Coordinates of C-alpha atoms and ligand atoms in Angstrom, one line a residue:
X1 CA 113.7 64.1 159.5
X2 CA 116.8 66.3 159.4
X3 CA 118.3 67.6 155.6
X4 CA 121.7 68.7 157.4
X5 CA 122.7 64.5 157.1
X6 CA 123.6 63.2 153.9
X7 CA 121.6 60.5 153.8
X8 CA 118.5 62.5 154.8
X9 CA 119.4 64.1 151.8
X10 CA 116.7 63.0 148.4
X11 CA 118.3 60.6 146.5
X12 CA 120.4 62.1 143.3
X13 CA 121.1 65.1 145.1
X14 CA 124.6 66.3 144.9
X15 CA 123.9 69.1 146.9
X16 CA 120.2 69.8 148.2
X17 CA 119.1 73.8 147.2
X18 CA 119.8 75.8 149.9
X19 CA 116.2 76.8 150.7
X20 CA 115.6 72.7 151.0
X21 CA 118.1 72.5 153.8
X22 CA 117.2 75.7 155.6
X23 CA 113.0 75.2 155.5
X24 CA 112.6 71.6 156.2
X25 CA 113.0 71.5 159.6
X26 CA 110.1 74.2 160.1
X27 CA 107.6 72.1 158.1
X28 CA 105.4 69.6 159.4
X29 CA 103.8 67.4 156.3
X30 CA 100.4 65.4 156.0
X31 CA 100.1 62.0 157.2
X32 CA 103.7 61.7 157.8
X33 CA 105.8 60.2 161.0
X34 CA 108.5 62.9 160.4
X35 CA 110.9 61.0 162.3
X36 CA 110.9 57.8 160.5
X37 CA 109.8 59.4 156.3
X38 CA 111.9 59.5 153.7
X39 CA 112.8 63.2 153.2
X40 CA 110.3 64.4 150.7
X41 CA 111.5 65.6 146.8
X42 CA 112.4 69.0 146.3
X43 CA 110.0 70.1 142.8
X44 CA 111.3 73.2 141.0
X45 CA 108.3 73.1 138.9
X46 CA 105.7 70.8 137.1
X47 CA 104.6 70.5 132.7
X48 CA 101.6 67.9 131.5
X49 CA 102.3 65.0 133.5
X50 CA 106.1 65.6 134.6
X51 CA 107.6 67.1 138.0
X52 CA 110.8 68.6 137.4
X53 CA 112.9 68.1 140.9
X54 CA 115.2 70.6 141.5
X55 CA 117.8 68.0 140.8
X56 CA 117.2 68.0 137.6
X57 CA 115.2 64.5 137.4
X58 CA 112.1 64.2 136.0
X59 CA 109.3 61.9 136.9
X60 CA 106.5 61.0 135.1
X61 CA 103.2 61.8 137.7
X62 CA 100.6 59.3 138.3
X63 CA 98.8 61.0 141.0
X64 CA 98.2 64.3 139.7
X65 CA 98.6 65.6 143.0
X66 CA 96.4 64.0 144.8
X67 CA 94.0 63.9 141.5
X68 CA 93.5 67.7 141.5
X69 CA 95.9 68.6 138.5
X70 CA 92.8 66.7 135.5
X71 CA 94.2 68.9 132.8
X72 CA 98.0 68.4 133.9
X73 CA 100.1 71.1 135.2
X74 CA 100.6 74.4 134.7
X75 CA 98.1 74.5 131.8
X76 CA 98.7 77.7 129.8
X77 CA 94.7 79.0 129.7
X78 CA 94.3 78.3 133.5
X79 CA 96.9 80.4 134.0
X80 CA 96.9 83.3 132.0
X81 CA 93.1 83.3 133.5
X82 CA 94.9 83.5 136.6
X83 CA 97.3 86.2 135.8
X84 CA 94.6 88.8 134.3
X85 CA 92.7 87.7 137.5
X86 CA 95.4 88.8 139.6
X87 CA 95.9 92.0 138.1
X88 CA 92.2 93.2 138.6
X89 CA 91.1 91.6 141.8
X90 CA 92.8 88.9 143.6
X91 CA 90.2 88.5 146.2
X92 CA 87.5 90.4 148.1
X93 CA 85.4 89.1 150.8
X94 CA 82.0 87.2 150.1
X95 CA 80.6 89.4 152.8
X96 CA 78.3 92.1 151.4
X97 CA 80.7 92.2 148.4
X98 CA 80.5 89.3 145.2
X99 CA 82.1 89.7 141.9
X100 CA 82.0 88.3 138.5
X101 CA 84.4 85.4 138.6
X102 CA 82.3 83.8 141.4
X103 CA 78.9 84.5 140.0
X104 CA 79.9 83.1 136.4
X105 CA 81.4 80.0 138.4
X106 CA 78.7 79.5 140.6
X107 CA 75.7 79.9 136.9
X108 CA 78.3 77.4 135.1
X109 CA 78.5 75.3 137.9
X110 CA 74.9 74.6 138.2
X111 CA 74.2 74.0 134.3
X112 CA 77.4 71.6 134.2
X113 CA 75.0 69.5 137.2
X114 CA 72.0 69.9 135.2
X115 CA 69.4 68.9 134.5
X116 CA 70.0 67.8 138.7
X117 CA 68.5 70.2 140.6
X118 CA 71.0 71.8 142.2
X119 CA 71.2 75.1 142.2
X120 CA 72.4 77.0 144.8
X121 CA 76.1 77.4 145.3
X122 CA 78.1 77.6 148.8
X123 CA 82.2 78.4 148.5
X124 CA 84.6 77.3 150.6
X125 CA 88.6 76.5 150.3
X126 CA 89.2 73.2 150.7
X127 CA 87.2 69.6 150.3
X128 CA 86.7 68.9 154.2
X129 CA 85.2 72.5 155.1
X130 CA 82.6 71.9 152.1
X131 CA 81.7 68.6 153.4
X132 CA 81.3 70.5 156.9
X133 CA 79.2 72.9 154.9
X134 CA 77.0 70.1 153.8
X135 CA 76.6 68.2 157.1
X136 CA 75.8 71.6 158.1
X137 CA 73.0 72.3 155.9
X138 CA 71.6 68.9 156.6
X139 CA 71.4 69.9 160.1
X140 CA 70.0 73.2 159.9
X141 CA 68.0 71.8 157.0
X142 CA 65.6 70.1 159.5
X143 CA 65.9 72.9 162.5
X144 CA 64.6 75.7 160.2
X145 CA 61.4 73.2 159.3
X146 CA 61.0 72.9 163.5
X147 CA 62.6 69.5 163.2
X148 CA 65.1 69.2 166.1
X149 CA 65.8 65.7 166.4
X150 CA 67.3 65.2 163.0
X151 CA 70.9 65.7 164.2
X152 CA 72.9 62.6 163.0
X153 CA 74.7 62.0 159.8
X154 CA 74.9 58.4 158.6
X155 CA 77.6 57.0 156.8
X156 CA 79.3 54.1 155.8
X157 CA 82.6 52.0 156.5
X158 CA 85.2 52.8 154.2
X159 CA 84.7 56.0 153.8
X160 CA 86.8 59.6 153.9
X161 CA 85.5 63.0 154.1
X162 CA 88.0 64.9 155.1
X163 CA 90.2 66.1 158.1
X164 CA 87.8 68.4 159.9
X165 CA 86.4 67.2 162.9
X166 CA 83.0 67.2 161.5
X167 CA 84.5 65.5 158.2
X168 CA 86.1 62.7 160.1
X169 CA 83.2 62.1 162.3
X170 CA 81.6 60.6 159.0
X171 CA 84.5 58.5 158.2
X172 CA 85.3 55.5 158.5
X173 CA 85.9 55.2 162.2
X174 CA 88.5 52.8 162.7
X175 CA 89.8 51.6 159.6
X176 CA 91.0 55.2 158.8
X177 CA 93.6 57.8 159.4
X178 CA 91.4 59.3 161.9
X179 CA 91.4 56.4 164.4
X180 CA 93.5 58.3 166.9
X181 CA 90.2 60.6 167.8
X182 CA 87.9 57.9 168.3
X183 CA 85.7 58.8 171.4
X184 CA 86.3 61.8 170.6
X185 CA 84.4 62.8 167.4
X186 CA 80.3 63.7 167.3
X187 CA 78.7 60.4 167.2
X188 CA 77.6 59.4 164.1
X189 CA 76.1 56.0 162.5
X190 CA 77.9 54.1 160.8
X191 CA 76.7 51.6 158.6
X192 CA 78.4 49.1 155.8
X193 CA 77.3 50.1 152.2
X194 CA 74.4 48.2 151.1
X195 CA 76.1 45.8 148.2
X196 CA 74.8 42.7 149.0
X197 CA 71.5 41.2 150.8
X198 CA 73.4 41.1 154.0
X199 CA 74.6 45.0 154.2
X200 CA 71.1 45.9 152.6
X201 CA 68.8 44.5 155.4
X202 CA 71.1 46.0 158.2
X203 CA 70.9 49.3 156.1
X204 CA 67.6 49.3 155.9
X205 CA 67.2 48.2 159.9
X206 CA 69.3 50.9 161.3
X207 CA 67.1 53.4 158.6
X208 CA 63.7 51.9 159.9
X209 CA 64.2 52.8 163.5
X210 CA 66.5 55.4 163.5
X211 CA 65.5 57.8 160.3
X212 CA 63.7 59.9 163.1
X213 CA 67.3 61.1 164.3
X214 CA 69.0 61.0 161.0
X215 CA 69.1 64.1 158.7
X216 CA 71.0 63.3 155.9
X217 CA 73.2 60.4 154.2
X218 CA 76.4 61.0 153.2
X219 CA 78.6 58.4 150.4
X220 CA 81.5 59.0 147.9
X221 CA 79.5 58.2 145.0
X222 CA 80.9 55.4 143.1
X223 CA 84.6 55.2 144.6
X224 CA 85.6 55.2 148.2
X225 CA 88.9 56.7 147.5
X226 CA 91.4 57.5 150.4
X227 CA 89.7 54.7 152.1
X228 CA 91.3 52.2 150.3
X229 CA 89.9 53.3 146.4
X230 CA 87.1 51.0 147.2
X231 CA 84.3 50.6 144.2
X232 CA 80.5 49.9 144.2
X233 CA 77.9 49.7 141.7
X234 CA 75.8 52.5 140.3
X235 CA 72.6 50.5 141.5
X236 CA 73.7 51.6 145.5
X237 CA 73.5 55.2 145.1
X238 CA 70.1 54.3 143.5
X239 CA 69.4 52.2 146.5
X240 CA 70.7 55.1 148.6
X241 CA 68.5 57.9 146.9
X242 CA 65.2 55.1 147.4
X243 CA 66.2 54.4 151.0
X244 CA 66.5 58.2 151.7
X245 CA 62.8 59.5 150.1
X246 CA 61.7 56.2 151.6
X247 CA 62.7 58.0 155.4
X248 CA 62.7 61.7 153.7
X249 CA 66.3 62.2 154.8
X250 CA 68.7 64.0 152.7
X251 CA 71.1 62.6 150.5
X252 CA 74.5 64.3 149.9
X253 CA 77.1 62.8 147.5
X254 CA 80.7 63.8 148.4
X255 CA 82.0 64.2 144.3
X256 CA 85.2 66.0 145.8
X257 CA 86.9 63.2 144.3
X258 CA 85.0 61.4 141.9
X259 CA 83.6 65.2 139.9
X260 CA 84.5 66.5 137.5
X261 CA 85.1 63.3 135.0
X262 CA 87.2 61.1 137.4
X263 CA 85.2 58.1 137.0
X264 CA 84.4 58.2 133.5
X265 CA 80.9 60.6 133.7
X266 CA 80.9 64.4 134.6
X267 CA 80.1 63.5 137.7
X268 CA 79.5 60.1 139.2
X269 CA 75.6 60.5 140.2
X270 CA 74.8 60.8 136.4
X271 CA 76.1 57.0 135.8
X272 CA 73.7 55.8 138.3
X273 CA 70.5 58.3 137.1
X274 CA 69.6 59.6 140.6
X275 CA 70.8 62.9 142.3
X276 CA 71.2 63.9 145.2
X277 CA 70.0 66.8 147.6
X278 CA 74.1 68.4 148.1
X279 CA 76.9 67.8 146.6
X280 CA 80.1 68.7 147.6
X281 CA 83.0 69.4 144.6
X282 CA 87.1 70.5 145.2
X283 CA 89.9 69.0 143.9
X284 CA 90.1 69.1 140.8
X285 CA 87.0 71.8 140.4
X286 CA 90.3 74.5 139.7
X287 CA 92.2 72.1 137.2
X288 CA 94.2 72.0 140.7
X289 CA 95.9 75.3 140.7
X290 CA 94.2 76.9 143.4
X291 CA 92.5 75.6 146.4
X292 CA 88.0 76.0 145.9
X293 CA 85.8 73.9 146.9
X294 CA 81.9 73.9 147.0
X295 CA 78.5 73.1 148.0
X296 CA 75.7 73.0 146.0
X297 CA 72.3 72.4 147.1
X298 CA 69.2 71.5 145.5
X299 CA 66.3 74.5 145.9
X300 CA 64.5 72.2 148.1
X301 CA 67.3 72.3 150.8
X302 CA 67.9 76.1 150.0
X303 CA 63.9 77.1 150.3
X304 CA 64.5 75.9 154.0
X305 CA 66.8 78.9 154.5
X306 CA 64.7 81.3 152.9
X307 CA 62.6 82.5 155.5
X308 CA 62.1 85.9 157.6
X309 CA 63.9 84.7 160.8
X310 CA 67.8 85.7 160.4
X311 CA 68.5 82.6 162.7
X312 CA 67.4 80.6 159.5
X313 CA 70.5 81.6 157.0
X314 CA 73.3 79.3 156.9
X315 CA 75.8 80.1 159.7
X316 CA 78.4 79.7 157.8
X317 CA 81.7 82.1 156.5
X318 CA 85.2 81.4 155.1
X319 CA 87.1 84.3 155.0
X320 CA 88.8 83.1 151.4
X321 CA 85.1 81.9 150.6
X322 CA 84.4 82.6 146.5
X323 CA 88.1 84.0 146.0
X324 CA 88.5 85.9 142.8
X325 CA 92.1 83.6 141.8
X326 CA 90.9 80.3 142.6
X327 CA 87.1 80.9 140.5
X328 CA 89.0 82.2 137.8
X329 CA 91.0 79.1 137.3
X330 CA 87.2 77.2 138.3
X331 CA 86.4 79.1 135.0
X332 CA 89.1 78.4 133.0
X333 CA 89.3 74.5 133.8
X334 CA 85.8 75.0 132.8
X335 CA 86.3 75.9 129.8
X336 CA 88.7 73.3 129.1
X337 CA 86.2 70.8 129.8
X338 CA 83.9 72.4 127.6
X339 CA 86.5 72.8 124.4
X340 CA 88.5 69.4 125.2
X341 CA 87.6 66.4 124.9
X342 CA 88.1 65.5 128.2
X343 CA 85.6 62.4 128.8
X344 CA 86.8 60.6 125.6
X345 CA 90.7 61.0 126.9
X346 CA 88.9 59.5 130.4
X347 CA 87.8 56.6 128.6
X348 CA 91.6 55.8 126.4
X349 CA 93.2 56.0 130.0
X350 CA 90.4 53.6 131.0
X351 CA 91.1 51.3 128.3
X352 CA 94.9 51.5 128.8
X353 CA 94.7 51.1 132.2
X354 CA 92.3 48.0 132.1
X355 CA 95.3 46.2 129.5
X356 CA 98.2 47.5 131.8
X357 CA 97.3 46.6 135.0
X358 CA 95.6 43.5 134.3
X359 CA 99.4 41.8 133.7
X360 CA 99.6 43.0 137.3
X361 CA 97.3 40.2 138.5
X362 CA 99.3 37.5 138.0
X363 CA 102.2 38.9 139.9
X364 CA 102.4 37.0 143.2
X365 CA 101.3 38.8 146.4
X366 CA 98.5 40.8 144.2
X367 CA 94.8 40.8 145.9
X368 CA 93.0 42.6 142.9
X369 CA 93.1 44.8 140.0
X370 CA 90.6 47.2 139.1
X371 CA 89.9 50.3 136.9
X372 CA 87.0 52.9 136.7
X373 CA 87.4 55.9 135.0
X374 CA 90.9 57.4 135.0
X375 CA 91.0 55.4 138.2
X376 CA 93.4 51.8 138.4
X377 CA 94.1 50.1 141.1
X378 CA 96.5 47.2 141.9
X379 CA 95.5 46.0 145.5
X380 CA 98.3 44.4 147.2
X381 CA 98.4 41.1 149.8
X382 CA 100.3 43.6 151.8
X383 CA 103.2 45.8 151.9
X384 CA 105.9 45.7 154.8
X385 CA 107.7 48.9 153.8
X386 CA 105.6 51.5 152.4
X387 CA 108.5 54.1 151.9
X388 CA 110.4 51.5 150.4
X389 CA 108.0 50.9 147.8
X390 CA 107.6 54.5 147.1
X391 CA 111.2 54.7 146.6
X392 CA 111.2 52.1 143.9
X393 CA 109.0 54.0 142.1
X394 CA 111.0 56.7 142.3
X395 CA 113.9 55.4 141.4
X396 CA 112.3 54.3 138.0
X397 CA 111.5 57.8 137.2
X398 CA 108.0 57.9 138.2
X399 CA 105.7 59.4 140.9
X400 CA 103.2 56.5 142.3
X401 CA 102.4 56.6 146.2
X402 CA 100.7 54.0 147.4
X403 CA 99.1 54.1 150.8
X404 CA 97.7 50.8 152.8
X405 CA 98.0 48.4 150.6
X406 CA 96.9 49.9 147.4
X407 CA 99.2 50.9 144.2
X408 CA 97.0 53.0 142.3
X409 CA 97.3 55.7 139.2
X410 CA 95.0 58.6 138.7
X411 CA 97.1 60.5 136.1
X412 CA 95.5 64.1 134.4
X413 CA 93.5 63.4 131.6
X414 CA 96.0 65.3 129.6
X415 CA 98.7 62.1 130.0
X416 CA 100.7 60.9 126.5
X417 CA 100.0 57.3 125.9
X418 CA 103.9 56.9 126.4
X419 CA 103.9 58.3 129.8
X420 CA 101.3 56.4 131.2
X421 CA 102.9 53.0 129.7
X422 CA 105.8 53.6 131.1
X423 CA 103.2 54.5 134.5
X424 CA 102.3 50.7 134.3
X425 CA 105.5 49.3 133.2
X426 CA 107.2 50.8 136.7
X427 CA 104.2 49.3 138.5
X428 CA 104.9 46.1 137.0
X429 CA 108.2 46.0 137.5
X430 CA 108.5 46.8 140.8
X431 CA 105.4 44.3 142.0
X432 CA 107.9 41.7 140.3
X433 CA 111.1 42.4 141.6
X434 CA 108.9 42.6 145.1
X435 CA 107.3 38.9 144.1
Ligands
PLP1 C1 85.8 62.2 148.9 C2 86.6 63.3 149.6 N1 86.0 64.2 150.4 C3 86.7 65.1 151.1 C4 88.1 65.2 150.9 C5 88.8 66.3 151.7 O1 89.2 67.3 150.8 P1 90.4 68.3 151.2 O2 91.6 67.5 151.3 O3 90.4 69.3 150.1 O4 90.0 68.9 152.5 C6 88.7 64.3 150.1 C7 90.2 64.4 150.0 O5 90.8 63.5 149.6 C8 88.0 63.3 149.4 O6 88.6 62.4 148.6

């Protein structure tokens, strides 16, 4: 990927700005064969649902970077929170010190989960360290009860947790983005989700003689996302949550993608009534201005820590862990979730989206359409040129990026009916002109 050739160069720009040309060949960007990509968009900022691209253009955004940005971008209360922030105390570390942003965040955090127990708050930066936090406690969970067995994690087909070597060890092993390490990665079990009779008798046979090595259960409640935006019923995490006090392993739900409204609920556990013993929140836990993520735990986890022996605290330590910016826009996209009516503007995207895609499933070379939450989903036969595709989209003045086969929206909850027509309309169009 070189910008010094013109047709490296974005399309629609007369001249690329001049720190586009002289950067791009230091960067290195996710997931992406920089030899073969489509030089990315230069964005000169971002409003509601739009990305202004230094060209000038504007696209309407379906993704809402990467589903973080729930209240759209640049939203005026998150960050004037994070300007006063800035002023008094951009960060300090977690160490000895704590301050007020990440104690209010961690006591509103717990009463947003509530009545779950869980109630005891770990900080990290990013999605993957907090489910490496979780696996963690799981671990350590058993060791400080004298339980040394207990090591392995299981998980199911399908899934993503991250880019962390712990994280990817618990994803799916070979139909993911992490195949390249297999044989490399801890072991782990791996198990298909129990949906049917078939995948519930091997679930419960790997759990019957092998819950004495397993400490905890990890699933993306409701939606496997980067694995392909995969959905299952509520009644599996309640088969999950039997299954696990059944073998008294722990149960962690991975919300990083599914909290904080996504699918329709706060968070996806309270659709299906059951809770689990850690949850692990990012994304869009900062309105997605700031990188924060978290794990919390319920006190029966914690009380394993709490103990005499310093070899019993959790060995764990980010050096940006709790930082002042990033749990002051926590507390402000708190806030908007407790003045807006977020959930109901969750459930008109639903209903748009279950209209707007459904004219998608006529369209030859369509596998499925599907919609939960602020969540739809056109699932494709195939596609032979990925970039290409993501082209057309842009071209019709919109931001959609499929991956694998899957054409999918999850706009900010914050999106004008007009934008996310015209959202669907592009996604129509462009499946028809592909037909
Ligand atoms: C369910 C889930 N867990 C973990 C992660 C990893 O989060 P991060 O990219 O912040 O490390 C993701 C990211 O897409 C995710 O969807």
């Amino acid at each position: 990927m070189s910008p010094n050739t013109s047709e490296n160069r974005p399309i629609g720009h007369a001249v690329a700005p001049a720190w586009y040309a002289a950067g791009l060949n230091h960067v290195w960007l996710p997931y992406t064969q920089m030899k073969t990509a489509s030089p990315p968009l230069a964005v000169a900022g971002a409003r509601g649902s739009r990305i202004l691209l230094a060209d000038g253009r504007e696209l309407i955004d379906g993704v809402a970077s990467w589903w973080t940005a729930c209240h759209g971008y640049n939203h005026p209360h998150i960050r004037d929170a994070v300007e006063r922030q800035i002023a008094e105390l951009p960060h300090i570390m977690f160490g000895g010190l704590v301050h007020e942003q990440a104690l209010t965040l961690a006591r509103r955090l717990v009463r947003f989960l509530a009545p779950a127990d869980l109630d005891r708050v770990f900080f990290s930066e990013s999605g993957s360290v907090a489910v490496e936090v979780a696996l963690k406690m799981a671990v350590q969970y058993w060791r400080n009860r004298g339980v040394r067995r207990r090591t392995r994690i299981l998980s199911f087909y399908g899934a993503y947790h991250g880019d962390t070597t712990g994280a990817m060890a618990v994803s799916d092993p070979h139909d993911s983005m992490h195949a390249a390490f297999s044989g490399v990665l801890p072991k782990q079990i791996t198990v298909d989700l129990p949906v049917d009779e078939q995948s519930l008798a091997a679930f419960e046979m790997v759990l019957a003689s092998r819950a004495e090595e397993i400490a905890a259960i990890i699933v993306e409640p409701l939606v496997q996302g980067a694995g392909g935006m995969r959905f299952h019923a509520p009644q599996v995490l309640r088969t999950l949550r039997a299954a696990a006090d059944r073998y008294e392993v722990l149960l962690i739900f991975d919300e990083i993608f599914t909290g904080f409204g996504r699918t329709g609920t706060q968070f996806a556990f309270q659709s299906a009534g059951v809770v689990p013993d850690i949850i692990t929140l990012g994304k869009a836990l900062t309105g997605g201005t700031l990188p924060l993520a978290a794990t919390v735990a319920s006190s029966k986890v914690f009380e394993a820590f709490w103990s005499d022996d310093p070899a019993h605290a959790l060995m764990h330590g980010p050096t940006f862990m709790g930082n002042a910016l990033a749990c002051a826009a926590a507390n402000a996209s708190l806030d908007l979730f407790e003045r807006e009516p977020r959930l109901d503007q969750v459930a008109h995207i639903s209903a748009a989206m279950r209209n707007g895609l459904e004219l998608c499933r006529s369209i030859p070379g369509v596998k499925d359409v599907r919609v939960l939450g602020a969540i739809g989903v056109v699932e494709l036969e195939r596609v032979e040129n990925l970039n290409a595709l993501r082209q057309r989209f842009i071209n019709k003045g919109v931001f959609i990026r499929p991956f694998g086969s899957v054409v999918y929206l999850t706009p900010a909850f914050t999106i004008a009916e007009d934008e996310l027509a015209k959202l669907m309309d592009a996604i129509r169009h462009v499946l028809r002109e592909d037909a």
